[in-house]
Coordinates of C-alpha atoms and ligand atoms in Angstrom, one line a residue:
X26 CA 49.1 196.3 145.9
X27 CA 52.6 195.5 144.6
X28 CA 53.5 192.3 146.7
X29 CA 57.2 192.8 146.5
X30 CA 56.3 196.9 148.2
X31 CA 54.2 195.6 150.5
X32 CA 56.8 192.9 151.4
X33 CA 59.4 196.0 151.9
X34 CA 56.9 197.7 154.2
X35 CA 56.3 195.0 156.5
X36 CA 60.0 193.2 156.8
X37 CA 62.5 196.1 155.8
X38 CA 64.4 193.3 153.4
X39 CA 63.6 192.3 149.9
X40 CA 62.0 188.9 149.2
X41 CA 64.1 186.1 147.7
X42 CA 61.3 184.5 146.3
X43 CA 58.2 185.6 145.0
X44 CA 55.3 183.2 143.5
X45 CA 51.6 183.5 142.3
X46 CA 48.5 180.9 142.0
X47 CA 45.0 181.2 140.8
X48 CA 41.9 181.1 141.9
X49 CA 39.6 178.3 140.2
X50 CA 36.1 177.7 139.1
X51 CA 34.7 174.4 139.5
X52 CA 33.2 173.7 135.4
X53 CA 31.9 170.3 136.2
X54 CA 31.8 166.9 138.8
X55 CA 30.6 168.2 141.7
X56 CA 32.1 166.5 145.2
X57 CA 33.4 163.9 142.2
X58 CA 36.7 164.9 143.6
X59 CA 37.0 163.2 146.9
X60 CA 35.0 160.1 145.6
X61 CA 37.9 159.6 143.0
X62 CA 35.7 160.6 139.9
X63 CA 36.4 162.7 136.8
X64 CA 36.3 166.3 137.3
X65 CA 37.0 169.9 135.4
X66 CA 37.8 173.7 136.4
X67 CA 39.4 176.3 135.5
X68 CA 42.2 178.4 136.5
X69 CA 40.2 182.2 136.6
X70 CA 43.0 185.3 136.3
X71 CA 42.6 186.7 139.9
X72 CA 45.8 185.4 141.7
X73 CA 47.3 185.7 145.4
X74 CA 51.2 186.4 145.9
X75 CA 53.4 184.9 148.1
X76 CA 56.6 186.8 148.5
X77 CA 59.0 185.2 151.5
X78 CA 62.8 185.6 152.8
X79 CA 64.6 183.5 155.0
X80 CA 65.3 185.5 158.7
X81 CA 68.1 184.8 160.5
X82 CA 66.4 183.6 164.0
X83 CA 63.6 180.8 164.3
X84 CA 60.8 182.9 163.6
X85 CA 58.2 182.5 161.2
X86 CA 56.4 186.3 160.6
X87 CA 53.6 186.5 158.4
X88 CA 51.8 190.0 156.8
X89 CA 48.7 190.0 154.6
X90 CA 47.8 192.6 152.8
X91 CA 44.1 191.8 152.0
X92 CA 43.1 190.6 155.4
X93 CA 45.3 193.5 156.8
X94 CA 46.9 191.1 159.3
X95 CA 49.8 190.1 161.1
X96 CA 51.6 187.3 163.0
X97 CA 53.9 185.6 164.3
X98 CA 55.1 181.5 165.6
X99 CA 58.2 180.0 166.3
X100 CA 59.7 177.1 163.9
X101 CA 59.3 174.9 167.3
X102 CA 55.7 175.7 167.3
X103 CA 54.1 175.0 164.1
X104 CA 50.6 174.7 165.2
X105 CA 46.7 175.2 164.2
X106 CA 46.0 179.4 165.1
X107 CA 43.0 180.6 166.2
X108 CA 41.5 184.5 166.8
X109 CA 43.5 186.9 164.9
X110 CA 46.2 184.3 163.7
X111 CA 44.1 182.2 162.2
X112 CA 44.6 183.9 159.1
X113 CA 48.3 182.2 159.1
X114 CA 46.8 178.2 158.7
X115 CA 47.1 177.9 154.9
X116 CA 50.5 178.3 154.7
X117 CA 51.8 176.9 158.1
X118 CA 50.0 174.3 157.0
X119 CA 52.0 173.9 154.0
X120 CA 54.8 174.7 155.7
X121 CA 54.2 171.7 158.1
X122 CA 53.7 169.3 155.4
X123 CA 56.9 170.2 153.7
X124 CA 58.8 169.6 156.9
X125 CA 57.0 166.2 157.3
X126 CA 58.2 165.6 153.4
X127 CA 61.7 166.2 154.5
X128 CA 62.2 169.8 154.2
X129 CA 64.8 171.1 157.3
X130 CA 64.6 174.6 158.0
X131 CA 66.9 175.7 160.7
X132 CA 66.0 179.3 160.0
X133 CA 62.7 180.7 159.8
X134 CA 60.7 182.7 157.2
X135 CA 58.9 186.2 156.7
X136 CA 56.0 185.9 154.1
X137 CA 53.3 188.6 152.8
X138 CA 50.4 188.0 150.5
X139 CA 48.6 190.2 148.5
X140 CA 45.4 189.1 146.5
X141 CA 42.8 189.8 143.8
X142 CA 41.3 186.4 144.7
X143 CA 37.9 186.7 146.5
X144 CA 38.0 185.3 150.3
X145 CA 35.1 183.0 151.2
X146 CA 32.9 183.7 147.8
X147 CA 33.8 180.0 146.6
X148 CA 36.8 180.4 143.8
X149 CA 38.9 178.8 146.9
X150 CA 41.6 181.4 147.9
X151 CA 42.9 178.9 149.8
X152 CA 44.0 176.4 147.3
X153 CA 45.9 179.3 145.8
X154 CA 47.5 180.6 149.3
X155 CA 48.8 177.1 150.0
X156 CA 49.8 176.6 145.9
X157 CA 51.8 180.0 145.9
X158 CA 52.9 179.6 149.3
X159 CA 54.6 176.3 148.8
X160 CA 56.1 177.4 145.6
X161 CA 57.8 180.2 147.5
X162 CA 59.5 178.0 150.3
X163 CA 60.4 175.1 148.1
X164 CA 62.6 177.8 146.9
X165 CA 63.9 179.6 149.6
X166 CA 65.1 176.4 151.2
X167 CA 66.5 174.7 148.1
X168 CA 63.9 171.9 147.9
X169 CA 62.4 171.3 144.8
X170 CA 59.1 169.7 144.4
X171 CA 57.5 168.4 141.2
X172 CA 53.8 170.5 140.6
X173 CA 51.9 167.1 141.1
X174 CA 54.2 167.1 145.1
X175 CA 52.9 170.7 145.3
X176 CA 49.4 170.3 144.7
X177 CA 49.4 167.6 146.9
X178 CA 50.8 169.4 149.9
X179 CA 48.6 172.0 149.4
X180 CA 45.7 169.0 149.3
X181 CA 47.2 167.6 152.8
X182 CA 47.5 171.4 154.7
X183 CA 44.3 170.9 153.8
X184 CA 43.6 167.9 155.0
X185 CA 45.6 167.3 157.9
X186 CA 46.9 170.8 159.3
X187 CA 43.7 172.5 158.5
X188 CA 41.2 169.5 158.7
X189 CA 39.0 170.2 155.8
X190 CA 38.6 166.7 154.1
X191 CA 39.0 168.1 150.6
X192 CA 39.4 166.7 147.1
X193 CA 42.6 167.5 145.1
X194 CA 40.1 169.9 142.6
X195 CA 41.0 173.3 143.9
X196 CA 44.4 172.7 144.0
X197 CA 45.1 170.8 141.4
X198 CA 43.2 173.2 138.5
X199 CA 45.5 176.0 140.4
X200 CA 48.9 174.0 140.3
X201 CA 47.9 172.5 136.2
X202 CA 45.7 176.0 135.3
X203 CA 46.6 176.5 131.5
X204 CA 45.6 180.0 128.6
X205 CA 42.4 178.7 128.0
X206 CA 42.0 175.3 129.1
X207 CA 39.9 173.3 131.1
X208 CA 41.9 170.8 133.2
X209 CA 40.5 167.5 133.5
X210 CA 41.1 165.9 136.5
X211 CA 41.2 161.8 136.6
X212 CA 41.1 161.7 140.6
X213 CA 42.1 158.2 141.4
X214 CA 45.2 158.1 139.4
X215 CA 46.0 161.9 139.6
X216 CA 46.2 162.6 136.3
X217 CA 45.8 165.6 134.7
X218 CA 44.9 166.7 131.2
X219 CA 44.0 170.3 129.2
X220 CA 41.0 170.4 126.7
X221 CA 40.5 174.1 125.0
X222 CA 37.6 175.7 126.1
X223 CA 34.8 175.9 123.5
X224 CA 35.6 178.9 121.1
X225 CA 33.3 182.2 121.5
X226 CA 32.5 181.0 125.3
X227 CA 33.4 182.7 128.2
X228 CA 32.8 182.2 132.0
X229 CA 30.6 184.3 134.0
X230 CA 31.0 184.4 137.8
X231 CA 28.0 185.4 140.3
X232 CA 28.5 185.8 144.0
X233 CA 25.6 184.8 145.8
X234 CA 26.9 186.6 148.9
X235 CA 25.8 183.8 151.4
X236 CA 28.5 182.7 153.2
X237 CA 27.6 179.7 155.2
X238 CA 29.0 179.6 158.4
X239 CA 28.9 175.4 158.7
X240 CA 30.5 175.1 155.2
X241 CA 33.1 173.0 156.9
X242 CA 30.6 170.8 158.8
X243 CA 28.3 170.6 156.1
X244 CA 31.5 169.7 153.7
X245 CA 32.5 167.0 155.9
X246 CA 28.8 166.1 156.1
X247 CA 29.0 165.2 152.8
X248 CA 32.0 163.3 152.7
X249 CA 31.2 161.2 155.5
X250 CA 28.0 160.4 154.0
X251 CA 30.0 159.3 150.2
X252 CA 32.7 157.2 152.7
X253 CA 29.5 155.2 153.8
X254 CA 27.7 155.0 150.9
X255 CA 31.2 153.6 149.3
X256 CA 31.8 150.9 152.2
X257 CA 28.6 149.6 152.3
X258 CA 28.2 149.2 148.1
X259 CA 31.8 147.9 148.4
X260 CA 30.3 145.1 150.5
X261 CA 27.9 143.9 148.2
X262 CA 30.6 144.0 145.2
X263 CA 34.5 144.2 146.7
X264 CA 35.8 145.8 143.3
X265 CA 33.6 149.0 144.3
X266 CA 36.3 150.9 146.3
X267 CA 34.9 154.4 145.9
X268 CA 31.6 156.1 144.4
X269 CA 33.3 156.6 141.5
X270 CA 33.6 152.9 141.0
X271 CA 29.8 152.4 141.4
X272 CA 27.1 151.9 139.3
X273 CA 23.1 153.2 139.8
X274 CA 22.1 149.3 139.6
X275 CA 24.3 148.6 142.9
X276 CA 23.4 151.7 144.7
X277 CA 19.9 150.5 143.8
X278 CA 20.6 146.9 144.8
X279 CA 22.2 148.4 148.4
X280 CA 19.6 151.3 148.5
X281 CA 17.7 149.0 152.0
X282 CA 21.1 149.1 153.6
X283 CA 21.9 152.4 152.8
X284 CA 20.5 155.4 154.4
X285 CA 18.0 157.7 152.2
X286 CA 20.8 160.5 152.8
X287 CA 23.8 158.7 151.8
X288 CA 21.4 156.8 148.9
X289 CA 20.9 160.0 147.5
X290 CA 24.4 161.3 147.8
X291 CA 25.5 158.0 145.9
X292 CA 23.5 158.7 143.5
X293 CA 24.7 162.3 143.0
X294 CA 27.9 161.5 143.0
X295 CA 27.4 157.8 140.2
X296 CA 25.4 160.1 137.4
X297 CA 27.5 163.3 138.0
X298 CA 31.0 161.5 137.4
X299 CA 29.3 160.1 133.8
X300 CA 28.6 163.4 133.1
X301 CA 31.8 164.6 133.1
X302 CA 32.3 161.5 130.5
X303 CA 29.8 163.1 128.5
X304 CA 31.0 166.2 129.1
X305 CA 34.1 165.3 127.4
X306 CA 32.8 164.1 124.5
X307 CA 30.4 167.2 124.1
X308 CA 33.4 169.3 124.5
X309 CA 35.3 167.3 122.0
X310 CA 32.6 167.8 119.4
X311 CA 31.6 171.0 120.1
X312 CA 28.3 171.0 120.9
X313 CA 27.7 173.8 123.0
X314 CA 23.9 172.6 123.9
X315 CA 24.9 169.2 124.6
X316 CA 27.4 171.6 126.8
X317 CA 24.6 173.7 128.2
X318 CA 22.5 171.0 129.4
X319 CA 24.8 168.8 130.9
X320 CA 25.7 172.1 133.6
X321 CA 22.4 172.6 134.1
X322 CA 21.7 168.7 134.9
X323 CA 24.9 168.8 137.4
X324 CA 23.0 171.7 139.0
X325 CA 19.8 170.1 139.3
X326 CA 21.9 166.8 140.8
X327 CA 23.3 168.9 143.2
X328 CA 20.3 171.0 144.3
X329 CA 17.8 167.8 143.9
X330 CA 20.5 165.5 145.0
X331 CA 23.7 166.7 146.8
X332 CA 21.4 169.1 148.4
X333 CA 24.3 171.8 148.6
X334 CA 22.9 174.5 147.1
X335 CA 20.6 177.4 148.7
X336 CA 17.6 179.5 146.8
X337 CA 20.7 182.2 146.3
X338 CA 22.3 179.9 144.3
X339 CA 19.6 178.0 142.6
X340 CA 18.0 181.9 141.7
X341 CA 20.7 182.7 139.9
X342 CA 21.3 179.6 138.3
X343 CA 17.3 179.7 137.4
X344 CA 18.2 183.3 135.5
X345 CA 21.2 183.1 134.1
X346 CA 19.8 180.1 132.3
X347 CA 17.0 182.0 130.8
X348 CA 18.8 184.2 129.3
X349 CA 19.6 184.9 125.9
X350 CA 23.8 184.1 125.1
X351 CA 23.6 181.6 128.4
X352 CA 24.7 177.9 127.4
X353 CA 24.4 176.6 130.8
X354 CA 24.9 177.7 135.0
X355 CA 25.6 175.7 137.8
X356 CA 26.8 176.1 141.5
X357 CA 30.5 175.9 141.6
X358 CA 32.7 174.6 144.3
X359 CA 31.8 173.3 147.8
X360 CA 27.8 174.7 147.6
X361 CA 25.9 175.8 150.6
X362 CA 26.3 179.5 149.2
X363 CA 28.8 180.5 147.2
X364 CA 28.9 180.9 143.7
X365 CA 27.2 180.1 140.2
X366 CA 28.8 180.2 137.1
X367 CA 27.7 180.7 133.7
X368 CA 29.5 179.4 130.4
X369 CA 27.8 182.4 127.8
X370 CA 28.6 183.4 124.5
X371 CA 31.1 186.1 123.8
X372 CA 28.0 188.3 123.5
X373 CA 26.4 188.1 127.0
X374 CA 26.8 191.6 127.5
X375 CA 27.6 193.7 130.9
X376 CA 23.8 195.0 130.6
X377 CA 22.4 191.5 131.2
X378 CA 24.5 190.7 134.2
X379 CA 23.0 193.7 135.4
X380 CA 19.7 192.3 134.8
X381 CA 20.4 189.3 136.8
X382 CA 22.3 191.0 139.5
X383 CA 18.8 193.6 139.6
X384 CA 16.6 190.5 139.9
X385 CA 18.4 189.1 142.9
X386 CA 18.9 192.1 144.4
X387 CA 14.7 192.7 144.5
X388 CA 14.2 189.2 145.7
X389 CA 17.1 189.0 148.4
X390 CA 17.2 192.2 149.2
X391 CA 21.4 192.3 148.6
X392 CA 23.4 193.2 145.3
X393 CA 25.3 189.5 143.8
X394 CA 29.0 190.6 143.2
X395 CA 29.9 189.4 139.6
X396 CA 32.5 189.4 137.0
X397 CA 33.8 187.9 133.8
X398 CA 36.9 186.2 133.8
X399 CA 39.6 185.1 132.0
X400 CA 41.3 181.5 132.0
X401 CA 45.0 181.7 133.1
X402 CA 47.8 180.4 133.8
X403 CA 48.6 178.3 137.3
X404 CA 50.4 179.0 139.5
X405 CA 54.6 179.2 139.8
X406 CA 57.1 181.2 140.9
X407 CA 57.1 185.1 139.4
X408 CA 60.9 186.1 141.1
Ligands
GLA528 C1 35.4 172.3 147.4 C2 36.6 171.3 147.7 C3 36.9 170.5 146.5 C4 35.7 169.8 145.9 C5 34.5 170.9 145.7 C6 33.2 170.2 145.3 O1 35.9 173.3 146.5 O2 37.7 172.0 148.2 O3 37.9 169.5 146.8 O4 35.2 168.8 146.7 O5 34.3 171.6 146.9 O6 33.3 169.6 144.1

């Protein structure tokens, strides 16, 4: 679907601003994000496109192609949609939070998206709707943000508009995506850096297909538990502020105040934050086992640990692991369903993914959407 066509079709003007942001694959630090760890993705090369003009009246008028939907608010109500316009939150979201950063907009907007990013399948469509989205209107209305202001807003549509209590992972590996790079993400002082991704590797992406309908309760399950576990080891030692600041010895040395949930988030969250260290250093030095082992130890944390995973996920996982050209798998992104990843070798061929899909299909009784992908560019305007 050519966005600027569809645009056309829908609003009978041309856009005057087009942008384009990437899905992402989580690589490693799993719910490190929120607790202000040390994380890494990737920016895969399926995108969603944002194309918008101004309109003359105080109407905002939204199209999507891939969800085949339309809508329609007034700039004086900017609010949370339900039903058939709830497809419209991501970027009124964005849209809000640009206003409360000082964006005036006397005139409202028309905006159509058209997308090769999956919806719901865990590569977070939405970080790259609210990426591309906000791209597009800093534009239109002549108000420039830095990337690091636009991943943020996308971050707090998310977080306040939408009321998903996010880390800044999916958005920030689609805002700093970079040609073969994994972006490391220091998530208490929002840095960001790029490390190549090992040579002769390549990413492998398995749907699982399960879709769980609480991932936003269980989500926020989760953080709430890593808020408590983080106030009551900040108790016993003030300069522990978040999980990421903690050590096993003090989750240990808290573990009768703590309860055996929130224990064993804590300690999820403590050992899979040093393994991104370690990752780091494996990556640095090229050893792919060392690599390997330290995604499937994150899996294990979050399965054994975390408990976000499902037997979907931890089935795949279990066989892409065995199998010949496989360096490591893991769940990737939020859990509860989803997706696993594999990094392979460049020859993990088609025929094996077949395999896997084949197994799951006989045990689940449903056929695992997969593909191989690329590692792109983020996002930015394209017109
Ligand atoms: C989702 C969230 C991210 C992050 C991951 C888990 O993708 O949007 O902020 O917390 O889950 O690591």
């Amino acid at each position: 679907m050519d966005i600027k066509e569809f645009f056309r079709s829908r609003f009978n003007v041309d856009p005057a601003a087009v942008a384009q942001a990437p899905g992402r694959l989580e690589f490693i630090g799993n719910h490190v994000d929120y607790n202000k760890g040390l994380v890494m993705g990737v920016a895969i090369d399926k995108h969603i496109s944002v194309a918008v003009s101004l309109r003359d009246d105080d109407e905002i008028r939204m199209a999507s192609a891939g969800l085949n939907a339309e809508g329609a608010v007034s700039l004086g109500n900017v609010s949370l949609q339900s039903g058939a316009q709830s497809f419209m939150n991501y970027p009124l979201g964005v849209f809000a939070m640009l206003r409360e950063a000082g964006l005036k907009a006397e005139r409202g907007f028309n905006l159509a998206d058209a997308s090769t990013v999956p919806t719901g399948a865990g590569v977070s469509s939405s970080a790259a709707i609210e990426l591309a989205t906000a791209y597009a209107l800093c534009k239109i209305y002549d108000f420039p943000l830095s990337k690091i202001d636009i991943v943020r807003t996308g971050r707090k549509a998310e977080n306040v508009f939408v009321g998903m209590p996010c880390g800044i992972l999916d958005q920030g590996v689609s805002g700093f995506g970079e040609k073969d790079a994994i972006v490391r993400i220091d998530c208490k002082t929002e840095e960001f850096s790029a490390l190549p991704i090992p040579a002769g590797t390549v990413f492998w992406v398995f749907n699982s297909m399960v879709k769980h309908a609480l991932v936003a309760g269980d989500y926020a399950k989760r953080h709430a538990s890593c808020m408590a576990a983080a106030e009551t080891l900040g108790k016993y030692d003030p300069k522990i502020r978040c999980l990421a600041d903690a050590t096993l010895s003090a989750a240990e040395a808290c573990r009768s105040k703590l309860s055996e949930e929130d224990f064993k988030r804590a300690v999820h969250v403590i050992n899979e934050n040093a393994r991104v260290v370690e990752m780091e250093h494996a990556l640095a030095v090229g050893d792919l086992a060392a690599v390997g082992d330290l995604l499937k130890a994150s899996h294990a944390s979050s399965r054994d640990w975390f408990e976000n995973s499902c037997p979907e996920i931890d089935f795949l996982v279990e066989e892409l692991s065995a199998q010949p050209n496989v360096y490591g798998a893991r769940l990737s992104g939020g859990g509860f369903g989803g997706i696993a990843i594999a990094l392979a070798s460049e020859a993990f061929s088609e025929a094996q993914a077949e395999k896997v899909a084949d197994a799951f299909e006989a045990k689940f009784g449903k056929r695992p959407k997969y593909f191989q992908t690329k590692i792109g560019e983020g996002a930015g305007l394209v017109a």
